[in-house]
Amino acid sequence: MKKIIRTVLVVPALLFAFSACSDKLDIEQHGVDSKDTFYTTDDNILSAEAEMFIAFRQSPSNAVAVGLPSAFYGSMDWAWINNKEGASDNAWSGGGGRGENIDGDAVSEWSFDSDNPSIRAYYVLLYCINYRACLILDNVAEGQSTIGDMVRAEARVIQSFCYFELVTLFGNVPLVDHCLTPDEYKVTNSTPAEIWAFLEENLNTAINSGKLPEKSGVNDRTQWRVTKQFAQALLGKVYLWQGKNSDAATQFDNVINSGKYALFTGLYGDMQHAGNDFNSENMFEINRIPDASTSQGFQFKGIYFNLRADKFSFNGSGTEGSASDYFETSGWGICVPTQQLYDAFMAEEGPDGYRFKQTIRSYSDYKKEYGLEMVNGAVALGDSVWYWKSRYIKSDREGITSNRSYQTVYMRYAEVLLLAAEANLAAGNQSKCDTYYNMIRTRAQLPTRSGVTLEQIKTEKRLELCGEGVRLQDLRRWGDAEKFLGAKGEKLKNGIPHLECNDGVIKVVYENYYASESSYGYKTGKHEYWPIPAMELLANPNMNQNPGY
């Protein structure tokens, strides 16, 4: 970062009483550029863009002031996974015990209300990122410079990314496409139809500008910017959500036919680790440069999924070697896979499936292969299965002692292929559907199919992208949410699973937490959208809450 604009607003009442002294109090601020002059150089424009990207990976310095419950919630890594994956049928919120991740528990079990801090954090973060995009679009003039035009186009795509998340998760949100003046602060709700129209126009403008960067080829690992192909893929999703299947198929075909991306050909379970940043499959990821000063806000996803260190012993030795020589030991054990996800893998791939074994593994697998032992008397949330592909391994630190983690990938090419298969199937292009679907199957070392159905695409997408924040929005779009989530956290039959170790015996137990049977699970007529955070409604009386809250 170079120079960052900082504004200070001070309005003491005495200034109005002693207006004669105002000239003496009007002191020029040193060490900063004004908004009017800051955006006049390419270096400063790139700094403003960097600030937009930085908002993805750490909370703003004034986290509480902008509506975040604390800086702890201020990472998109946390908000993306804790909310979207935790609320799906792929995962439980997890943690070291009931109540450690209480806000995530409520999201995972669908017992939250409009005060839930985790949901509020995601809403606020998306608007914080959108604000940084608006700063660029408002202050960098079109045609000002080549760099300026490129950054403007990228800001449009990032703005669209934020609003895609907002409209698909919160629905009736305010549409803010510029920096508001004081008389505009109390913006009313917009309808989803208005936001979809905005997204189409915004993304088409960016794509057709000719200013978005592109990779030089499939193996170009230097291109971290927002690319034309990512914008096309996002526009395809916008069309698909609206049932504009032919338009969606065209956009996904454009990405595929560009030849700029390809499925990762290395070991599947290593795809998202530090040594494979910006690989051929990653469409959009946020850069994390190894730095000894890296702090908590940079680490969330890496330690989020990893085994809870204080619940396990790393002293044993298995067929693959000692766990202590391989695993990073500072995991939180949060967002653990459900038994339902494990069973879905078994039904499709069986216990020896290549992708299955590279994605999730059971406690017995860890014990056999790495000598992992659960500590006697320990309790850990989960069904005794954990993610493997997103485990936090020592090489992710890249030689530094502070937490570096690996980069969060918000879209990869596998998702584009499966979206393309779905869109082409709906548009009547069965041959293309089969081709794209089978590209995923071949990489997963599974038999190919012909006459692929929507249900087969749904299953493939769940297994391929589990743990990556995609499933919840798919279930809503397909109309399958209540079918798969209606009993999540059910009191009478299941409760919340715990893995317990007592006298060396490991077992899964279920505990019940709810006072009534109605306080869990997805409900049609309410959970199509998450609530507008209560704090936002208090600040803006012109906004209305979503139904059911």
Coordinates of N, CA, C and O in Angstrom, one line a residue, residues 158-303:
I158 N -16.1 -6.7 -8.9 CA -16.2 -6.9 -7.5 C -17.5 -6.4 -6.9 O -18.1 -7.1 -6.0
Q159 N -17.9 -5.3 -7.3 CA -19.2 -4.8 -6.9 C -20.3 -5.8 -7.2 O -21.2 -6.1 -6.4
S160 N -20.3 -6.4 -8.4 CA -21.3 -7.4 -8.8 C -21.2 -8.7 -8.0 O -22.2 -9.3 -7.6
F161 N -19.9 -9.1 -7.7 CA -19.7 -10.2 -6.8 C -20.4 -10.0 -5.5 O -21.1 -10.9 -5.0
C162 N -20.3 -8.8 -4.9 CA -20.9 -8.5 -3.6 C -22.4 -8.6 -3.7 O -23.1 -9.2 -2.8
Y163 N -22.9 -8.0 -4.8 CA -24.4 -8.0 -4.9 C -25.0 -9.3 -5.3 O -26.2 -9.6 -4.9
F164 N -24.2 -10.1 -5.9 CA -24.7 -11.5 -6.2 C -24.9 -12.2 -4.8 O -25.9 -12.9 -4.6
E165 N -23.9 -12.1 -4.0 CA -24.0 -12.7 -2.6 C -25.2 -12.1 -1.9 O -26.0 -12.8 -1.2
L166 N -25.3 -10.8 -1.9 CA -26.4 -10.1 -1.1 C -27.8 -10.5 -1.6 O -28.7 -10.8 -0.8
V167 N -28.0 -10.5 -2.9 CA -29.3 -10.8 -3.4 C -29.7 -12.3 -3.3 O -30.9 -12.6 -3.1
T168 N -28.7 -13.2 -3.4 CA -29.1 -14.6 -3.3 C -29.2 -15.1 -1.8 O -29.9 -16.1 -1.6
L169 N -28.6 -14.3 -0.9 CA -28.7 -14.7 0.5 C -29.7 -13.8 1.3 O -30.4 -14.3 2.2
F170 N -29.7 -12.5 1.0 CA -30.5 -11.6 1.8 C -31.7 -11.0 1.0 O -32.6 -10.5 1.6
G171 N -31.7 -11.2 -0.3 CA -32.8 -10.8 -1.1 C -33.1 -9.3 -1.3 O -32.5 -8.7 -2.1
N172 N -33.9 -8.8 -0.4 CA -34.4 -7.4 -0.6 C -33.5 -6.4 0.1 O -33.8 -5.8 1.1
V173 N -32.3 -6.2 -0.5 CA -31.3 -5.4 0.2 C -31.2 -4.0 -0.6 O -31.6 -3.9 -1.7
P174 N -30.7 -3.0 0.1 CA -30.6 -1.7 -0.6 C -29.5 -1.8 -1.7 O -28.5 -2.4 -1.5
L175 N -29.8 -1.2 -2.8 CA -28.9 -1.2 -4.0 C -28.1 0.1 -3.9 O -28.7 1.2 -4.1
V176 N -26.8 0.1 -3.6 CA -26.0 1.2 -3.5 C -24.8 1.1 -4.5 O -23.9 0.3 -4.3
D177 N -24.9 1.9 -5.6 CA -23.9 1.7 -6.6 C -23.0 2.9 -6.7 O -22.2 3.1 -7.7
H178 N -23.0 3.8 -5.7 CA -22.1 5.0 -5.6 C -22.0 5.4 -4.2 O -22.7 4.9 -3.3
C179 N -21.0 6.2 -3.9 CA -20.8 6.7 -2.5 C -22.0 7.7 -2.2 O -22.2 8.7 -2.9
L180 N -22.6 7.4 -1.1 CA -23.8 8.2 -0.8 C -23.5 9.5 -0.2 O -22.5 9.7 0.6
T181 N -24.3 10.5 -0.5 CA -24.3 11.8 0.2 C -25.1 11.7 1.5 O -26.0 10.8 1.6
P182 N -24.9 12.6 2.5 CA -25.7 12.5 3.7 C -27.2 12.4 3.5 O -27.9 11.7 4.3
D183 N -27.8 13.1 2.5 CA -29.2 13.0 2.3 C -29.7 11.7 1.7 O -30.9 11.5 1.5
E184 N -28.7 10.9 1.3 CA -29.1 9.6 0.7 C -28.9 8.4 1.7 O -29.1 7.2 1.3
Y185 N -28.5 8.6 2.9 CA -28.0 7.6 3.8 C -29.1 6.5 4.0 O -28.9 5.4 4.1
K186 N -30.4 7.0 4.2 CA -31.5 6.1 4.5 C -32.1 5.5 3.3 O -33.2 5.8 2.9
V187 N -31.3 4.6 2.6 CA -31.8 4.0 1.4 C -32.8 2.9 1.7 O -32.7 2.2 2.6
T188 N -33.8 2.8 0.8 CA -34.9 1.8 1.0 C -34.4 0.5 0.3 O -33.5 0.5 -0.4
N189 N -35.2 -0.5 0.6 CA -34.9 -1.8 0.0 C -35.1 -1.8 -1.5 O -35.9 -1.0 -2.0
S190 N -34.3 -2.6 -2.2 CA -34.6 -2.8 -3.6 C -35.1 -4.2 -3.7 O -34.9 -5.1 -2.9
T191 N -35.8 -4.5 -4.8 CA -36.3 -5.8 -5.1 C -35.2 -6.7 -5.7 O -34.3 -6.1 -6.4
P192 N -35.3 -8.0 -5.6 CA -34.4 -8.8 -6.3 C -34.4 -8.6 -7.8 O -33.3 -8.6 -8.5
A193 N -35.5 -8.3 -8.4 CA -35.6 -8.0 -9.8 C -34.7 -6.8 -10.2 O -34.0 -6.8 -11.2
E194 N -34.8 -5.8 -9.4 CA -34.0 -4.6 -9.6 C -32.5 -4.9 -9.5 O -31.7 -4.4 -10.3
I195 N -32.1 -5.7 -8.6 CA -30.7 -6.0 -8.4 C -30.2 -6.9 -9.5 O -29.1 -6.8 -10.0
W196 N -31.0 -7.9 -10.0 CA -30.6 -8.7 -11.1 C -30.4 -7.9 -12.3 O -29.4 -8.1 -13.1
A197 N -31.3 -6.9 -12.6 CA -31.1 -6.0 -13.7 C -29.8 -5.2 -13.6 O -29.1 -5.0 -14.6
F198 N -29.5 -4.7 -12.4 CA -28.3 -4.0 -12.2 C -27.0 -4.9 -12.4 O -26.1 -4.5 -13.1
L199 N -27.1 -6.1 -12.0 CA -26.0 -7.0 -12.1 C -25.7 -7.3 -13.6 O -24.6 -7.4 -14.1
E200 N -26.8 -7.5 -14.4 CA -26.6 -7.8 -15.8 C -25.9 -6.6 -16.5 O -25.0 -6.8 -17.3
E201 N -26.4 -5.4 -16.2 CA -25.9 -4.2 -16.8 C -24.4 -4.0 -16.4 O -23.5 -3.7 -17.2
N202 N -24.2 -4.1 -15.1 CA -22.8 -3.9 -14.6 C -21.8 -4.8 -15.1 O -20.7 -4.4 -15.6
L203 N -22.1 -6.1 -15.2 CA -21.2 -7.1 -15.7 C -21.0 -7.0 -17.2 O -19.9 -7.1 -17.7
N204 N -22.0 -6.8 -17.9 CA -21.9 -6.6 -19.3 C -21.1 -5.4 -19.7 O -20.2 -5.4 -20.6
T205 N -21.2 -4.3 -18.9 CA -20.4 -3.1 -19.1 C -18.9 -3.4 -18.9 O -18.1 -3.0 -19.7
A206 N -18.6 -4.1 -17.8 CA -17.2 -4.5 -17.6 C -16.6 -5.4 -18.6 O -15.5 -5.2 -19.1
I207 N -17.4 -6.4 -19.0 CA -16.9 -7.4 -20.0 C -16.7 -6.8 -21.4 O -15.7 -7.0 -22.0
N208 N -17.7 -5.9 -21.8 CA -17.6 -5.3 -23.1 C -16.7 -4.1 -23.2 O -16.4 -3.6 -24.3
S209 N -16.1 -3.7 -22.0 CA -15.2 -2.6 -22.0 C -13.9 -2.9 -22.7 O -13.2 -2.0 -23.2
G210 N -13.6 -4.1 -22.7 CA -12.2 -4.5 -23.3 C -11.1 -4.2 -22.4 O -9.9 -4.3 -22.7
K211 N -11.4 -3.8 -21.1 CA -10.4 -3.4 -20.2 C -10.0 -4.4 -19.1 O -9.0 -4.3 -18.4
L212 N -10.8 -5.5 -19.0 CA -10.5 -6.5 -18.0 C -9.3 -7.3 -18.4 O -9.1 -7.7 -19.5
P213 N -8.4 -7.6 -17.4 CA -7.2 -8.4 -17.7 C -7.6 -9.8 -18.1 O -8.7 -10.3 -17.8
E214 N -6.7 -10.5 -18.8 CA -6.9 -12.0 -19.1 C -5.5 -12.7 -18.8 O -4.5 -12.1 -19.0
K215 N -5.6 -13.9 -18.5 CA -4.4 -14.7 -18.3 C -3.8 -14.9 -19.7 O -4.5 -14.9 -20.7
S216 N -2.4 -15.0 -19.8 CA -1.8 -15.3 -21.0 C -2.0 -16.7 -21.5 O -1.9 -16.9 -22.7
G217 N -2.3 -17.6 -20.6 CA -2.6 -19.0 -21.0 C -2.9 -19.8 -19.8 O -2.9 -19.3 -18.7
V218 N -3.2 -21.0 -20.0 CA -3.7 -21.9 -18.9 C -2.7 -22.0 -17.8 O -3.1 -22.2 -16.6
N219 N -1.5 -21.9 -18.1 CA -0.5 -22.1 -17.0 C 0.1 -20.8 -16.5 O 1.1 -20.8 -15.8
D220 N -0.5 -19.7 -16.8 CA -0.1 -18.4 -16.3 C -0.5 -18.3 -14.8 O -1.7 -18.2 -14.5
R221 N 0.5 -18.3 -13.9 CA 0.2 -18.2 -12.5 C 0.5 -16.9 -11.9 O 0.6 -16.7 -10.7
T222 N 0.7 -15.9 -12.8 CA 1.0 -14.6 -12.3 C -0.2 -13.7 -12.2 O -0.2 -12.6 -11.7
Q223 N -1.3 -14.1 -12.9 CA -2.4 -13.3 -13.0 C -3.4 -13.4 -11.8 O -4.2 -14.3 -11.7
W224 N -3.3 -12.5 -10.9 CA -4.1 -12.6 -9.7 C -5.3 -11.6 -9.8 O -6.2 -11.6 -9.0
R225 N -5.4 -10.8 -10.9 CA -6.4 -9.8 -11.0 C -7.8 -10.4 -11.3 O -7.9 -11.6 -11.6
V226 N -8.8 -9.5 -11.3 CA -10.1 -9.9 -11.7 C -10.1 -10.0 -13.3 O -9.9 -9.0 -14.0
T227 N -10.3 -11.2 -13.8 CA -10.2 -11.4 -15.2 C -11.6 -11.3 -15.9 O -12.6 -11.4 -15.3
K228 N -11.5 -11.2 -17.2 CA -12.7 -11.2 -18.1 C -13.5 -12.5 -17.9 O -14.7 -12.5 -17.9
Q229 N -12.8 -13.6 -17.8 CA -13.4 -14.9 -17.7 C -14.1 -15.1 -16.4 O -15.2 -15.7 -16.3
F230 N -13.6 -14.5 -15.3 CA -14.3 -14.6 -14.0 C -15.6 -13.8 -14.1 O -16.7 -14.2 -13.7
A231 N -15.5 -12.6 -14.8 CA -16.7 -11.8 -15.0 C -17.8 -12.5 -15.8 O -19.0 -12.4 -15.5
Q232 N -17.3 -13.2 -16.8 CA -18.3 -14.0 -17.7 C -18.9 -15.1 -16.9 O -20.1 -15.4 -17.0
A233 N -18.1 -15.8 -16.0 CA -18.7 -16.8 -15.2 C -19.7 -16.3 -14.2 O -20.7 -16.9 -14.0
L234 N -19.4 -15.1 -13.6 CA -20.3 -14.5 -12.7 C -21.6 -14.1 -13.4 O -22.7 -14.3 -12.9
L235 N -21.5 -13.6 -14.6 CA -22.7 -13.2 -15.4 C -23.5 -14.4 -15.7 O -24.7 -14.4 -15.7
G236 N -22.8 -15.5 -16.0 CA -23.5 -16.8 -16.3 C -24.3 -17.2 -15.1 O -25.5 -17.7 -15.2
K237 N -23.8 -17.0 -13.9 CA -24.5 -17.4 -12.6 C -25.7 -16.5 -12.5 O -26.8 -16.9 -12.0
V238 N -25.5 -15.2 -12.8 CA -26.7 -14.2 -12.7 C -27.8 -14.7 -13.6 O -29.0 -14.7 -13.2
Y239 N -27.5 -15.1 -14.9 CA -28.5 -15.5 -15.8 C -29.1 -16.8 -15.3 O -30.3 -17.0 -15.4
L240 N -28.3 -17.8 -14.8 CA -28.8 -19.1 -14.4 C -29.8 -18.9 -13.3 O -30.9 -19.6 -13.2
W241 N -29.5 -18.0 -12.3 CA -30.5 -17.8 -11.2 C -31.8 -17.3 -11.7 O -32.8 -17.5 -11.0
Q242 N -31.8 -16.6 -12.8 CA -33.1 -16.0 -13.3 C -33.8 -17.0 -14.3 O -34.8 -16.6 -14.9
G243 N -33.2 -18.1 -14.5 CA -33.8 -19.1 -15.5 C -33.5 -18.7 -16.9 O -34.1 -19.3 -17.8
K244 N -32.5 -17.8 -17.2 CA -32.1 -17.5 -18.5 C -31.0 -18.4 -19.0 O -29.8 -18.1 -19.1
N245 N -31.4 -19.7 -19.3 CA -30.5 -20.8 -19.4 C -29.6 -20.7 -20.6 O -28.4 -21.0 -20.6
S246 N -30.2 -20.2 -21.7 CA -29.4 -20.1 -23.0 C -28.3 -19.0 -22.8 O -27.2 -19.2 -23.2
D247 N -28.7 -17.9 -22.2 CA -27.7 -16.8 -22.0 C -26.7 -17.3 -21.0 O -25.5 -17.0 -21.2
A248 N -27.1 -18.0 -20.0 CA -26.1 -18.6 -19.0 C -25.1 -19.5 -19.7 O -23.9 -19.4 -19.6
A249 N -25.6 -20.4 -20.6 CA -24.8 -21.4 -21.3 C -23.8 -20.6 -22.1 O -22.6 -21.1 -22.2
T250 N -24.2 -19.6 -22.8 CA -23.3 -18.8 -23.7 C -22.1 -18.3 -22.9 O -21.0 -18.3 -23.3
Q251 N -22.4 -17.7 -21.7 CA -21.3 -17.1 -20.9 C -20.3 -18.2 -20.4 O -19.1 -18.0 -20.4
F252 N -20.9 -19.3 -19.9 CA -20.0 -20.4 -19.5 C -19.2 -21.0 -20.6 O -18.0 -21.3 -20.5
D253 N -19.8 -21.1 -21.8 CA -19.1 -21.6 -23.0 C -18.0 -20.6 -23.3 O -16.9 -21.1 -23.7
N254 N -18.2 -19.3 -23.2 CA -17.2 -18.4 -23.5 C -15.9 -18.6 -22.6 O -14.8 -18.5 -23.1
V255 N -16.2 -18.9 -21.3 CA -15.1 -19.1 -20.4 C -14.3 -20.4 -20.8 O -13.1 -20.4 -20.9
I256 N -15.0 -21.4 -21.1 CA -14.4 -22.7 -21.4 C -13.6 -22.6 -22.7 O -12.5 -23.1 -22.9
N257 N -14.2 -21.9 -23.7 CA -13.6 -21.8 -25.0 C -12.4 -20.9 -25.1 O -11.7 -20.9 -26.0
S258 N -12.3 -20.1 -24.0 CA -11.2 -19.1 -24.0 C -9.8 -19.9 -23.9 O -8.8 -19.3 -24.3
G259 N -9.9 -21.1 -23.3 CA -8.6 -21.8 -23.2 C -7.7 -21.3 -22.1 O -6.5 -21.7 -22.0
K260 N -8.2 -20.4 -21.3 CA -7.4 -19.8 -20.2 C -7.3 -20.6 -18.9 O -6.5 -20.3 -18.1
Y261 N -8.2 -21.5 -18.8 CA -8.3 -22.3 -17.5 C -8.5 -23.7 -17.8 O -8.9 -24.2 -18.9
A262 N -8.1 -24.6 -16.8 CA -8.1 -26.0 -17.0 C -8.2 -26.6 -15.6 O -7.8 -26.0 -14.6
L263 N -8.7 -27.8 -15.5 CA -8.7 -28.5 -14.2 C -7.3 -28.8 -13.8 O -6.4 -29.2 -14.5
F264 N -7.1 -28.7 -12.5 CA -5.8 -29.0 -11.8 C -5.5 -30.4 -12.0 O -6.3 -31.3 -11.9
T265 N -4.2 -30.7 -12.4 CA -3.8 -32.1 -12.7 C -3.0 -32.7 -11.6 O -2.6 -33.9 -11.8
G266 N -2.6 -31.9 -10.6 CA -1.8 -32.5 -9.5 C -2.7 -33.3 -8.6 O -3.9 -33.7 -8.9
L267 N -2.2 -33.7 -7.4 CA -2.9 -34.4 -6.4 C -4.1 -33.6 -6.0 O -3.9 -32.5 -5.5
Y268 N -5.3 -34.1 -6.1 CA -6.5 -33.4 -5.8 C -6.5 -32.7 -4.4 O -6.9 -31.6 -4.3
G269 N -6.1 -33.5 -3.4 CA -6.1 -33.0 -2.1 C -5.1 -31.9 -1.8 O -5.1 -31.3 -0.7
D270 N -4.2 -31.6 -2.7 CA -3.2 -30.5 -2.5 C -3.5 -29.3 -3.3 O -2.8 -28.3 -3.3
M271 N -4.7 -29.3 -4.0 CA -5.0 -28.2 -5.0 C -5.0 -26.8 -4.3 O -4.6 -25.9 -4.9
Q272 N -5.5 -26.7 -3.1 CA -5.8 -25.4 -2.5 C -4.7 -25.0 -1.5 O -4.9 -24.2 -0.7
H273 N -3.6 -25.7 -1.5 CA -2.5 -25.4 -0.6 C -1.5 -24.4 -1.2 O -1.5 -24.2 -2.4
A274 N -0.6 -23.9 -0.3 CA 0.2 -22.8 -0.6 C 1.0 -23.0 -1.9 O 1.2 -22.1 -2.6
G275 N 1.5 -24.2 -2.1 CA 2.4 -24.4 -3.3 C 1.6 -24.4 -4.6 O 2.2 -24.3 -5.7
N276 N 0.3 -24.3 -4.5 CA -0.5 -24.3 -5.8 C -1.4 -23.1 -5.9 O -2.4 -23.1 -6.6
D277 N -0.9 -22.0 -5.3 CA -1.6 -20.7 -5.5 C -1.7 -20.4 -7.0 O -0.8 -20.6 -7.8
F278 N -2.8 -19.8 -7.4 CA -3.0 -19.4 -8.8 C -2.8 -20.5 -9.8 O -2.2 -20.3 -10.9
N279 N -3.2 -21.7 -9.5 CA -3.1 -22.8 -10.4 C -4.1 -22.6 -11.5 O -4.9 -21.7 -11.5
S280 N -4.1 -23.5 -12.5 CA -4.9 -23.4 -13.7 C -6.4 -23.4 -13.5 O -7.1 -23.0 -14.3
E281 N -6.8 -23.8 -12.3 CA -8.2 -24.0 -12.0 C -8.8 -22.8 -11.3 O -10.0 -22.6 -11.3
N282 N -8.0 -22.0 -10.6 CA -8.5 -21.0 -9.8 C -9.0 -19.7 -10.6 O -8.2 -19.1 -11.2
M283 N -10.3 -19.5 -10.5 CA -10.9 -18.4 -11.3 C -10.7 -17.0 -10.5 O -10.5 -16.0 -11.1
F284 N -10.9 -17.1 -9.2 CA -10.8 -15.9 -8.4 C -10.4 -16.3 -7.0 O -11.1 -17.0 -6.3
E285 N -9.2 -15.8 -6.6 CA -8.7 -16.0 -5.3 C -8.1 -14.7 -4.7 O -7.7 -13.9 -5.5
I286 N -8.0 -14.6 -3.4 CA -7.4 -13.4 -2.8 C -6.0 -13.8 -2.4 O -5.7 -14.7 -1.7
N287 N -5.1 -12.9 -2.8 CA -3.6 -13.2 -2.6 C -3.2 -13.0 -1.1 O -3.7 -12.0 -0.5
R288 N -2.4 -13.8 -0.6 CA -1.8 -13.7 0.7 C -0.3 -13.9 0.6 O 0.2 -15.0 0.3
I289 N 0.4 -12.8 0.8 CA 1.9 -12.9 0.7 C 2.5 -13.3 2.0 O 2.1 -12.7 3.0
P290 N 3.3 -14.4 2.0 CA 4.0 -14.8 3.3 C 4.7 -13.6 4.0 O 5.4 -12.9 3.4
D291 N 4.3 -13.5 5.2 CA 4.9 -12.3 6.0 C 4.9 -12.7 7.4 O 3.9 -13.1 8.0
A292 N 6.0 -12.5 8.1 CA 6.2 -12.9 9.5 C 5.3 -12.1 10.4 O 5.0 -12.5 11.5
S293 N 4.7 -11.0 9.9 CA 3.9 -10.2 10.7 C 2.4 -10.5 10.5 O 1.5 -9.9 11.1
T294 N 2.1 -11.5 9.7 CA 0.7 -12.0 9.4 C 0.0 -12.3 10.7 O 0.5 -13.0 11.5
S295 N -1.2 -11.7 10.9 CA -1.9 -11.9 12.1 C -3.2 -12.7 11.9 O -3.5 -13.2 10.9
Q296 N -4.0 -12.7 13.0 CA -5.2 -13.6 13.0 C -6.1 -13.3 11.9 O -6.7 -14.2 11.3
G297 N -6.3 -12.1 11.5 CA -7.2 -11.8 10.4 C -6.8 -12.4 9.1 O -7.6 -12.5 8.2
F298 N -5.6 -12.9 9.0 CA -5.2 -13.5 7.7 C -5.3 -15.0 7.7 O -5.0 -15.6 6.7
Q299 N -5.7 -15.6 8.8 CA -5.5 -17.0 8.9 C -6.7 -17.9 8.9 O -6.6 -19.1 8.9
F300 N -7.9 -17.3 8.9 CA -9.1 -18.0 9.3 C -9.3 -19.3 8.6 O -9.5 -20.3 9.2
K301 N -9.3 -19.3 7.3 CA -9.7 -20.5 6.6 C -8.7 -21.7 6.9 O -9.1 -22.8 7.0
G302 N -7.4 -21.4 6.9 CA -6.4 -22.5 7.2 C -6.6 -23.2 8.4 O -6.6 -24.4 8.4
I303 N -6.9 -22.5 9.5 CA -7.0 -23.2 10.8 C -8.5 -23.6 11.1 O -8.8 -24.4 12.0

